[in-house]
Amino acid sequence: MCGIIGYCGRRPAVPLVIEGLSRLEYRGYDSSGIAYLQARRLELVRAEGKLAMLENKLAERSSSLATIGIGHTRWATHGLPVERNAHPHRSQNDALAIVHNGIIENYQELKDVLSSEGYVFSSDTDTEVLANLISFELDSLLVERFGQGAEFSKKVEEYIEKSNQNSSIFIEIMEEAFSNALKKAHGAYAVVLLSPMIPQNIFAARLAAPLLLGIGVGEFFVASDVPAFLPYTKDVVFLEDKEIAILSDSSYEVKSLETGHVVKKEIHHIPWDIQGAAKDGHKHFMLKEIMEQPKVLRDCLAGRVQDGKIVLPELDGIAVPTRIRILACGTSYNAGLWSQHYLESLAQIPVTVEIASEFRYRKPLLSTGELILVISQSGETADTLGALRLCKERGHTVLGLCNVLGSSLAREADATLYTQAGPEISVASTKAMLSQMVLLLLLSSYWGQRKNLYDDNAVKTRETILQGLISLPAVLDDLLPALRKKANELARKYAFAHSFFYLGRGLAYALALEGALKLKELSYIHAEAYASGEMKHGPIALIEPDFPTFVVAFDDEHFPKVRSGILEVQSRQGKVIALVQENCHVECEDMWYLPETSLPEFLALPAMQLFSYEMADYLGKDVDQPRNLAKSVTVE
Ligand code: F6R
């Protein structure tokens, strides 16, 4: 979703802010902007479209003296993606500028009050309302301290002059104004403020939207995500809800919004290197992230399998559940749905898998002791967090499965298993799903192990699974180049299609869902996934020669039925791509064979990812930043 970066230091701020924004581009955006203080003047530049447009505008200005600045990439929620709605937004009197992620739900009421006080708005955003609300609070405090006629709006120059002489008073006043305004704003925000009145400082605060500080030497950053400042520091402070941070070039302080007391914060060291957030010679981040999946498998398994046993110390304090409810969105939901088979067969635990946004908006009935397993790459998906909070309020234990260290999910769950996939930059999720699947499989085996279950009822034994997992990185290393070649051939052949069916049964059904999701989000080709058995209940009516079907199937007890389904499609002249294991005997227009392994899902997933990747690239689409999409969906 939207990206935020703020810099306070001694180096030129504008290039650093632009670089930070470019590292956040992957989150998806439609406009961008920057505010900085140049000789104490508040300068603001914004542009519609890609970051290059903003850079072109900045090239016409001089900003070399600025050592403090804030920037934003916007993904429209309130108002069209046009320049006047882009962030930063300044208050009417130029007292301050802010960037903001999230939504101020009561913005209309606040706007009405401010309008009656004479404020005029030039954008359609809730953010401009917040900027003016802070400025309104600021004016009131200035009047209180310095008497009538002291409003900042009327005396900007004079106040800048005064604040030069006694900056601590103005920092204090700004802090109070900022807090007062935020207490009146309902909803979600990660907000960062810059003002000529406090020329050495940046203010930041969060409520239900991610915001973190980068702790450097003689410089500090604030950002919505780590990659924004990763080349400069790996030391991070995660802000919690209702905390305010005040940064300068020599220090930072975090306070509680409610009490005003200083909060002591822990500094976390991020184990990523900048290489992990770079394309590494690949044409796109997505391709890099697909191709690095053997490494992801190794990293994800590291230390978790010892002497044939699964070791997950994060779960030491959590009892083996009697029921599990999995909550997630999008690709993470697909990983959860896939794991239901393993959790039920290896751990003998009944599992319900639900889309978080559906779950949280009804009155769900949960069994006593039901463990909530929340899955999210980013750990910041608003609906997933909403579902998590609902379950916690009802007293359920929440286990999180998450990739981003220190994310909201990781901090709010009772225990968290990190997927250790490294930064996922491409908007479309690939390696994160693979790592989620590894952990879910380990988790299923781990609970089976803790229950001392023998494998009589399991489709695959624990031992087969562990051996399969351990051999997977090497198998995938060898296979990926061939998968890419085949994906490329198929993409060229099927690029004519306007619609695709994806079919799967059993373990392959969730993969079919994921294949269809990847194809539509990247290539904009309509793709629909069905459990193979459902075809004859309606969807098959659509089959015709130009409507291809992508079948994913494994050498298991379901295959005879899948083959019948394929024949039904073929007898209606439908073309079929069959992604199957070598022992699956069937004749289709296009056969795509996977080697025989005990865990073919881990080979089929990259194959399908590559098919969508090659299709999107061949059709000339924006692979890493598909239209209308954002990396982490922090709005509901
Ligand atoms: C699809 C995709 C999305 C995410 C979904 C949940 O490629 O990336 O469907 O999977 O928005 O995101 P997380 O896992 O961050 O909660």
XYZ file of C-alpha atoms and ligand atoms in Angstrom:
652
model
C 0.000 0.000 0.000
C 1.192 3.609 0.354
C 4.834 4.142 1.266
C 6.310 6.607 3.758
C 9.868 7.744 4.332
C 11.215 10.581 6.446
C 14.841 11.615 6.917
C 16.460 13.766 9.576
C 20.238 14.043 9.406
C 23.159 15.914 7.956
C 23.186 14.683 4.394
C 21.120 16.060 1.501
C 17.646 14.795 2.345
C 15.939 14.937 -1.027
C 18.012 12.246 -2.820
C 17.714 10.009 0.263
C 13.960 10.427 0.400
C 13.632 9.714 -3.334
C 15.836 6.641 -2.999
C 13.704 5.486 -0.064
C 10.549 5.974 -2.100
C 11.995 3.979 -4.970
C 12.652 1.126 -2.536
C 9.004 1.276 -1.530
C 7.716 1.346 -5.112
C 6.960 -2.367 -4.873
C 4.092 -1.609 -2.524
C 2.161 -0.174 -5.456
C 1.276 3.505 -5.917
C -0.302 5.953 -8.301
C 1.320 9.259 -7.317
C 4.138 10.494 -5.134
C 5.437 13.564 -3.387
C 8.064 15.047 -1.128
C 8.316 17.929 1.350
C 11.573 19.372 2.637
C 12.862 22.431 4.426
C 15.176 24.555 2.318
C 16.495 27.541 4.270
C 13.542 27.022 6.623
C 11.022 27.308 3.848
C 8.585 24.453 3.476
C 8.908 23.180 -0.098
C 6.477 20.679 -1.483
C 6.603 18.835 -4.811
C 4.104 16.222 -5.955
C 3.408 14.337 -9.153
C 0.920 11.935 -10.625
C 2.183 8.582 -11.917
C 5.595 7.029 -11.494
C 8.414 8.356 -9.343
C 10.290 9.516 -12.454
C 7.643 12.252 -12.855
C 8.424 13.526 -9.371
C 12.142 13.416 -10.057
C 11.650 15.447 -13.239
C 9.855 18.122 -11.254
C 12.504 18.120 -8.543
C 15.234 18.542 -11.138
C 13.875 22.041 -11.807
C 14.435 23.086 -8.193
C 17.320 23.535 -5.878
C 17.103 21.379 -2.775
C 20.748 20.799 -1.955
C 20.603 22.552 1.435
C 17.760 20.453 2.752
C 18.812 17.911 5.376
C 15.309 17.064 6.529
C 12.443 15.765 4.408
C 9.461 13.457 4.129
C 8.145 11.554 1.125
C 5.198 9.414 0.134
C 3.971 7.079 -2.560
C 0.168 7.107 -2.620
C -2.288 4.369 -3.472
C -5.601 6.207 -3.795
C -8.307 5.614 -1.201
C -9.901 9.060 -0.772
C -10.120 10.868 -4.102
C -8.694 10.264 -7.555
C -5.007 9.511 -8.124
C -4.240 13.082 -9.242
C -1.586 15.548 -8.150
C -3.769 17.602 -5.824
C -4.592 14.457 -3.851
C -0.970 13.265 -3.685
C 0.924 13.548 -0.391
C 2.457 15.418 1.375
C -0.462 17.672 2.253
C 0.245 21.018 3.795
C -1.973 22.888 6.185
C -3.712 25.909 4.769
C -1.308 28.299 6.501
C 1.865 26.451 5.482
C 2.632 25.752 9.132
C 3.283 22.094 8.425
C 3.097 19.250 5.923
C 2.238 15.623 6.580
C 2.314 12.271 4.834
C -0.177 9.667 5.957
C -1.044 6.011 5.410
C -4.392 4.669 6.553
C -7.854 6.175 6.689
C -9.284 8.836 9.002
C -12.809 7.523 9.353
C -14.366 10.646 10.887
C -12.703 12.949 8.362
C -16.009 14.367 7.140
C -17.087 15.493 10.630
C -13.654 16.988 11.230
C -13.732 18.696 7.849
C -17.135 20.249 8.642
C -15.813 21.648 11.913
C -12.692 23.022 10.249
C -14.699 24.491 7.356
C -16.819 26.363 9.874
C -13.557 27.767 11.266
C -12.695 29.106 7.811
C -10.483 26.324 6.490
C -10.654 25.736 2.760
C -9.548 22.418 1.267
C -7.812 21.881 -2.009
C -7.882 18.082 -2.147
C -10.414 15.307 -1.612
C -8.289 13.574 0.983
C -8.706 12.774 4.642
C -4.993 13.591 5.010
C -5.449 17.275 4.235
C -8.137 17.334 6.922
C -5.649 15.874 9.394
C -2.983 18.418 8.380
C -5.418 21.267 9.009
C -6.620 19.740 12.235
C -3.049 19.714 13.561
C -2.577 23.290 12.411
C -5.859 24.294 14.065
C -4.672 22.767 17.341
C -1.347 24.512 16.893
C -2.988 27.887 16.414
C -5.092 27.397 19.537
C -2.029 26.539 21.618
C -0.090 29.512 20.278
C -2.964 31.819 21.166
C -3.084 30.260 24.621
C 0.653 30.811 25.158
C 1.205 34.103 23.432
C -2.186 35.767 23.473
C -4.714 36.793 20.833
C -3.417 37.490 17.381
C -0.597 35.084 17.896
C -1.838 32.504 15.380
C 0.888 30.882 13.426
C -1.059 31.517 10.256
C -0.886 35.237 10.749
C 2.686 35.411 11.892
C 4.572 32.610 10.230
C 7.772 34.587 9.711
C 7.763 35.927 13.237
C 7.220 32.496 14.727
C 9.908 30.915 12.666
C 12.170 33.644 13.988
C 11.033 33.008 17.589
C 11.355 29.254 17.279
C 14.934 29.781 16.150
C 15.675 31.368 19.473
C 13.881 28.886 21.682
C 13.255 25.697 19.824
C 12.311 23.506 22.809
C 9.148 25.528 23.491
C 8.070 25.086 19.906
C 8.818 21.360 19.928
C 6.664 21.125 23.061
C 3.844 23.100 21.469
C 3.993 21.055 18.274
C 3.943 17.826 20.261
C 0.833 18.920 22.099
C -0.892 20.042 18.903
C 0.014 16.785 17.152
C -1.272 14.692 20.077
C -4.473 16.695 20.442
C -5.254 16.299 16.748
C -4.495 12.587 16.700
C -6.733 12.008 19.696
C -9.595 13.483 17.674
C -8.886 11.385 14.578
C -10.560 7.974 14.447
C -9.403 5.230 12.144
C -5.915 4.221 11.139
C -2.821 6.266 10.585
C 0.893 6.189 10.122
C 1.640 9.882 9.935
C 4.833 11.890 9.629
C 5.033 15.653 10.049
C 7.477 18.343 8.974
C 7.208 21.997 9.951
C 9.376 25.113 9.532
C 8.504 25.901 13.136
C 10.554 22.907 14.303
C 13.207 22.832 11.560
C 15.401 20.194 13.223
C 12.647 17.672 13.910
C 10.290 15.196 12.350
C 7.244 13.971 14.252
C 5.699 10.579 13.588
C 2.867 8.515 15.044
C 1.006 5.315 14.327
C -2.342 3.677 14.945
C -3.119 0.417 13.145
C -0.742 1.149 10.265
C 2.928 0.141 10.180
C 5.628 2.698 10.970
C 9.182 2.166 12.111
C 12.290 4.156 12.859
C 15.691 3.559 11.305
C 18.407 4.329 13.842
C 21.580 5.611 12.203
C 24.590 7.532 13.448
C 23.904 11.237 13.189
C 20.773 10.487 11.187
C 17.362 8.943 11.719
C 14.732 7.587 9.395
C 11.058 6.901 9.720
C 9.373 4.632 7.203
C 6.460 2.341 6.560
C 8.774 -0.544 5.697
C 12.413 -1.512 6.267
C 13.698 -1.521 2.649
C 13.191 2.276 2.537
C 16.323 2.839 4.624
C 18.059 -0.544 4.484
C 21.240 0.743 2.753
C 21.805 3.145 5.665
C 20.884 1.207 8.764
C 19.622 -2.195 9.832
C 18.789 -1.011 13.358
C 15.088 -0.586 13.718
C 12.594 0.553 16.349
C 9.019 -0.585 15.748
C 6.431 1.957 16.819
C 3.363 0.594 18.569
C -0.154 1.934 18.241
C -0.651 5.324 19.871
C 3.024 6.119 20.103
C 4.627 9.348 18.941
C 8.235 9.601 17.824
C 10.238 12.807 17.727
C 13.379 12.637 15.598
C 16.272 15.022 15.188
C 19.690 14.508 13.627
C 21.180 13.589 17.006
C 18.462 11.733 18.906
C 15.045 10.167 18.888
C 12.409 9.828 21.546
C 9.219 7.780 21.646
C 6.271 8.783 23.833
C 2.838 7.436 24.596
C 0.150 9.461 22.861
C -2.166 8.927 25.784
C 0.060 9.644 28.789
C 2.802 11.712 27.173
C 5.358 9.566 29.032
C 8.576 8.481 27.381
C 8.486 4.842 26.241
C 11.708 2.862 26.306
C 12.060 1.063 22.996
C 14.099 -1.937 22.002
C 16.311 -1.692 18.940
C 15.985 -4.680 16.605
C 18.702 -5.613 14.172
C 17.260 -6.641 10.813
C 19.092 -9.672 9.402
C 18.417 -8.758 5.721
C 21.093 -7.324 3.527
C 20.476 -4.901 0.736
C 21.181 -7.693 -1.749
C 18.024 -9.379 -0.534
C 16.080 -6.306 -1.608
C 17.765 -5.972 -5.035
C 16.962 -7.661 -8.355
C 20.267 -9.486 -8.460
C 20.592 -9.428 -12.250
C 17.033 -10.597 -12.896
C 14.667 -8.682 -15.136
C 12.057 -8.421 -12.401
C 11.857 -8.889 -8.633
C 9.184 -11.497 -9.225
C 11.508 -13.616 -11.337
C 14.290 -13.262 -8.781
C 11.935 -14.280 -5.999
C 10.691 -17.337 -7.903
C 14.203 -18.441 -8.806
C 15.528 -18.067 -5.259
C 12.994 -20.517 -3.848
C 15.562 -23.313 -3.310
C 17.395 -20.915 -0.971
C 14.108 -19.986 0.680
C 13.466 -23.674 1.327
C 16.911 -24.059 2.906
C 16.524 -20.912 5.051
C 13.069 -21.897 6.153
C 14.175 -25.389 7.188
C 17.405 -24.244 8.841
C 17.554 -25.487 12.433
C 13.989 -26.738 12.339
C 14.713 -30.390 11.571
C 17.210 -32.084 13.867
C 17.867 -35.844 14.063
C 14.632 -36.634 12.282
C 12.628 -34.458 14.680
C 10.956 -31.128 14.129
C 12.112 -28.374 16.435
C 9.864 -25.338 16.830
C 10.808 -23.697 20.157
C 8.435 -20.805 19.418
C 5.591 -23.216 20.248
C 6.900 -24.423 23.583
C 4.297 -22.529 25.564
C 1.386 -23.458 23.293
C -0.655 -26.605 23.932
C -1.383 -28.919 21.012
C -4.762 -27.618 19.832
C -7.911 -29.669 19.576
C -9.244 -27.508 16.729
C -7.619 -24.942 14.452
C -9.104 -21.985 12.614
C -6.862 -20.619 9.861
C -7.469 -16.982 8.884
C -5.742 -15.230 6.000
C -6.252 -13.376 2.717
C -5.216 -13.941 -0.914
C -2.179 -16.102 -1.458
C -1.730 -16.663 2.277
C -5.281 -18.029 2.378
C -4.369 -20.449 -0.423
C -1.392 -21.690 1.594
C -3.703 -22.172 4.592
C -6.252 -24.090 2.539
C -3.530 -26.374 1.208
C -2.280 -27.107 4.731
C -5.692 -28.294 5.918
C -4.964 -31.694 4.345
C -1.701 -32.109 6.211
C -2.882 -30.746 9.548
C -5.819 -33.120 9.477
C -3.884 -36.156 8.329
C -0.539 -35.735 10.113
C -1.706 -34.046 13.296
C -5.274 -35.361 13.357
C -6.616 -31.920 14.219
C -9.862 -30.649 12.654
C -9.188 -27.459 10.691
C -11.416 -24.724 9.307
C -9.871 -22.291 6.823
C -11.477 -18.906 6.298
C -10.926 -15.700 4.408
C -10.164 -13.159 7.135
C -12.377 -10.421 5.671
C -15.408 -12.726 5.701
C -14.713 -14.133 9.134
C -14.427 -10.798 10.899
C -17.646 -9.352 9.505
C -19.987 -12.001 10.852
C -20.473 -13.293 14.337
C -18.294 -16.388 14.083
C -18.779 -19.256 16.492
C -15.490 -20.561 17.799
C -15.058 -23.701 19.876
C -13.512 -23.459 23.316
C -9.772 -23.851 23.000
C -9.791 -23.406 19.215
C -6.337 -22.200 18.173
C -6.292 -19.341 15.701
C -3.594 -19.645 13.068
C -3.164 -16.355 11.254
C -1.086 -16.341 8.073
C 0.294 -13.227 6.406
C 3.452 -12.430 4.472
C 3.448 -8.770 5.455
C 1.854 -9.123 8.866
C 0.063 -5.854 8.124
C -3.023 -6.927 6.148
C -5.868 -4.981 7.759
C -8.507 -7.717 7.478
C -6.181 -10.380 8.819
C -5.242 -8.176 11.753
C -8.918 -7.365 12.328
C -9.696 -11.095 12.498
C -6.745 -11.676 14.826
C -7.937 -8.957 17.216
C -11.481 -10.286 17.238
C -10.194 -13.733 18.250
C -7.886 -12.316 20.911
C -10.739 -10.303 22.403
C -12.592 -13.583 22.784
C -9.651 -15.077 24.640
C -8.318 -17.396 21.930
C -4.657 -18.145 21.546
C -3.323 -16.794 18.269
C -0.383 -18.296 16.450
C 1.024 -16.121 13.666
C 2.838 -17.243 10.546
C 4.553 -14.267 9.098
C 7.517 -13.122 7.017
C 8.107 -9.575 8.207
C 10.015 -9.259 11.433
C 8.324 -7.058 14.005
C 5.146 -6.617 11.936
C 1.847 -5.915 13.706
C 0.814 -9.548 13.366
C 4.068 -10.767 14.861
C 3.700 -8.401 17.776
C 0.051 -9.101 18.481
C 0.026 -12.894 18.132
C 0.742 -15.016 21.202
C 3.537 -16.748 19.301
C 4.945 -16.272 15.818
C 6.668 -18.590 13.407
C 8.745 -16.569 10.969
C 8.860 -17.929 7.434
C 12.377 -16.518 6.887
C 11.829 -15.983 3.166
C 13.630 -12.612 3.113
C 12.090 -9.425 1.729
C 9.412 -10.040 -0.866
C 9.419 -7.003 -3.121
C 7.281 -8.046 -6.074
C 3.644 -7.185 -5.391
C 2.589 -10.698 -6.386
C 3.489 -13.115 -3.635
C 5.591 -16.121 -4.675
C 8.399 -17.256 -2.392
C 6.370 -16.260 0.665
C 3.724 -18.856 -0.189
C 6.347 -21.547 -0.634
C 7.850 -20.708 2.745
C 4.405 -20.689 4.363
C 3.795 -24.159 2.931
C 7.091 -25.432 4.364
C 6.237 -24.140 7.812
C 2.682 -25.423 7.673
C 3.972 -28.846 6.752
C 6.504 -28.738 9.577
C 3.778 -27.596 11.926
C 1.490 -30.487 10.922
C 4.282 -32.991 11.492
C 5.337 -31.257 14.704
C 1.904 -31.536 16.271
C 1.696 -35.169 15.140
C 5.063 -35.662 16.815
C 3.901 -33.998 20.029
C 0.773 -36.140 20.078
C 2.947 -39.232 19.579
C 0.802 -40.143 16.615
C 1.865 -42.965 14.440
C 1.287 -42.362 10.786
C -1.382 -45.008 10.175
C -3.946 -42.482 9.018
C -1.607 -40.138 7.249
C -1.444 -40.094 3.468
C 2.308 -39.579 3.765
C 4.418 -40.511 6.766
C 6.344 -37.994 8.804
C 9.561 -39.568 7.700
C 8.685 -39.361 3.991
C 7.760 -35.750 4.462
C 10.937 -34.778 6.246
C 13.097 -36.581 3.720
C 11.097 -34.993 0.918
C 11.529 -31.523 2.397
C 15.252 -31.936 2.912
C 15.831 -33.075 -0.663
C 13.587 -30.393 -2.181
C 16.083 -27.503 -2.483
C 18.417 -29.548 -4.688
C 15.538 -30.938 -6.772
C 14.140 -27.476 -7.323
C 17.560 -26.009 -8.098
C 17.895 -28.485 -10.973
C 14.340 -28.140 -12.157
C 13.774 -24.376 -12.228
C 15.537 -23.615 -15.551
C 13.478 -26.287 -17.333
C 10.272 -25.052 -15.701
C 11.013 -21.544 -16.888
C 11.645 -22.703 -20.458
C 8.398 -24.647 -20.593
C 6.471 -21.791 -18.958
C 7.814 -19.443 -21.606
C 6.728 -21.765 -24.462
C 3.272 -22.216 -23.012
C 2.833 -18.508 -22.348
C 3.519 -17.710 -26.011
C 1.149 -20.407 -27.173
C -1.728 -19.390 -24.880
C -1.335 -15.611 -24.842
C -4.407 -15.401 -27.128
C -6.746 -16.565 -24.342
C -9.149 -14.187 -22.614
C -10.128 -16.678 -19.935
C -8.660 -19.708 -18.216
C -9.992 -22.390 -15.940
C -7.674 -23.827 -13.306
C -8.639 -27.211 -11.906
C -7.276 -29.194 -8.990
C -8.467 -31.764 -6.477
C -7.261 -32.556 -2.978
C -3.838 -31.041 -2.369
C -3.867 -29.557 -5.858
C -7.052 -27.513 -5.386
C -5.391 -24.738 -3.370
C -2.629 -24.647 -5.983
C -5.224 -24.234 -8.726
C -6.637 -21.267 -6.779
C -3.162 -19.796 -6.508
C -2.383 -20.390 -10.194
C -5.549 -18.567 -11.213
C -4.872 -15.700 -8.792
C -1.336 -15.250 -10.147
C -2.471 -15.330 -13.779
C -5.204 -12.760 -13.351
C -3.261 -10.335 -11.151
C -0.202 -10.307 -13.411
C -1.457 -10.734 -16.969
C -5.012 -9.395 -16.449
C -6.338 -12.533 -18.155
C -9.504 -13.694 -16.484
C -8.802 -16.935 -14.639
C -11.108 -18.951 -12.420
C -10.183 -21.931 -10.273
C -12.494 -24.791 -9.415
C -12.206 -27.992 -7.472
C -12.205 -30.469 -10.393
C -15.313 -32.194 -9.079
C -17.275 -28.951 -9.391
C -16.803 -28.547 -13.150
C -19.813 -30.622 -14.073
C -21.984 -28.614 -11.670
C -21.958 -25.588 -13.934
C -18.617 -24.163 -15.075
C -18.150 -26.714 -17.844
C -20.855 -24.856 -19.788
C -18.207 -22.275 -20.673
C -15.752 -24.683 -22.273
C -15.027 -24.045 -25.954
C -11.870 -24.194 -28.115
C -10.655 -20.719 -27.105
C -11.166 -21.250 -23.374
C -8.176 -23.258 -22.112
C -8.060 -25.236 -18.885
C -4.957 -25.559 -16.725
C -5.094 -28.777 -14.720
C -2.736 -29.463 -11.844
C -2.705 -33.039 -10.570
C -0.432 -35.412 -8.716
C 0.206 -39.104 -8.703
C -2.251 -39.813 -5.869
C -5.615 -41.417 -5.212
C -7.411 -38.478 -6.859
C -5.784 -38.863 -10.241
C -8.301 -41.275 -11.876
C -11.075 -38.768 -11.127
C -9.000 -35.844 -12.378
C -8.390 -37.761 -15.607
C -12.166 -38.178 -16.078
C -12.549 -34.434 -15.588
C -9.905 -33.782 -18.234
C -11.743 -36.048 -20.674
C -14.965 -34.131 -20.041
C -13.252 -30.870 -20.955
C -11.613 -32.397 -24.013
C -14.858 -33.863 -25.293
C -16.132 -30.265 -25.484
C -13.108 -29.256 -27.583
C -11.436 -27.550 -24.633
C -7.634 -27.365 -24.737
C -5.892 -28.615 -21.600
C -2.490 -27.869 -20.123
C -1.800 -30.697 -17.678
C 0.818 -30.022 -15.002
C 1.268 -33.529 -13.635
C 3.813 -35.976 -12.301
C 5.521 -38.357 -14.685
C 3.400 -41.332 -13.631
C 0.105 -39.619 -14.346
C -1.047 -41.108 -17.627
C -3.280 -38.890 -19.665
C -3.121 -37.264 -23.092
C -3.603 -33.527 -23.358
C -2.855 -30.742 -25.796
C 0.059 -29.729 -23.559
C 1.680 -32.040 -21.059
C 3.937 -30.462 -18.435
C 5.662 -33.153 -16.443
C 7.072 -32.846 -12.946
C 9.494 -35.448 -11.594
C 8.184 -38.024 -9.140
C 8.723 -36.722 -5.591
C 6.826 -37.132 -2.362
C 5.990 -33.409 -2.272
C 5.099 -32.419 -5.848
C 3.204 -29.329 -4.647
C 6.543 -27.645 -4.040
C 7.439 -28.103 -7.697
C 4.018 -27.339 -9.126
C 3.812 -23.998 -7.323
C 6.942 -22.480 -8.951
C 5.828 -23.910 -12.318
C 2.525 -22.070 -12.091
C 4.209 -18.912 -10.836
C 6.547 -19.036 -13.828
C 3.676 -19.554 -16.251
C 1.978 -16.391 -14.973
C 5.264 -14.516 -14.910
C 6.117 -15.444 -18.500
C 2.590 -14.657 -19.664
C 2.643 -11.195 -18.076
C 6.124 -10.448 -19.386
C 5.231 -11.642 -22.896
C 2.100 -9.462 -22.867
C 4.193 -6.482 -21.747
C 2.520 -6.015 -18.358
C 4.034 -4.328 -15.334
C 5.138 -7.552 -13.656
C 6.368 -6.224 -10.313
C 3.650 -3.645 -9.869
C 0.432 -4.848 -11.471
C -2.222 -2.175 -11.916
C -4.551 -1.441 -8.999
C -2.621 -3.695 -6.629
C -0.620 -2.941 -3.520
C 1.875 -5.091 -1.683
C 0.352 -4.933 1.717
C -3.329 -4.152 1.979
C -3.538 -1.996 5.076
C -7.083 -0.814 4.323
C -10.191 -2.869 4.998
C -1.259 -12.164 -4.347
C -0.973 -11.436 -3.132
C -2.089 -11.133 -2.213
C -1.652 -11.317 -0.756
C -2.751 -10.837 0.204
C -2.406 -11.116 1.647
O -0.105 -12.369 -5.100
O 0.137 -11.059 -2.880
O -3.218 -11.900 -2.485
O -1.362 -12.652 -0.544
O -2.951 -9.466 0.022
O -1.212 -10.501 1.988
P -0.415 -10.918 3.299
O 0.066 -12.306 3.089
O 0.700 -9.934 3.383
O -1.389 -10.828 4.430
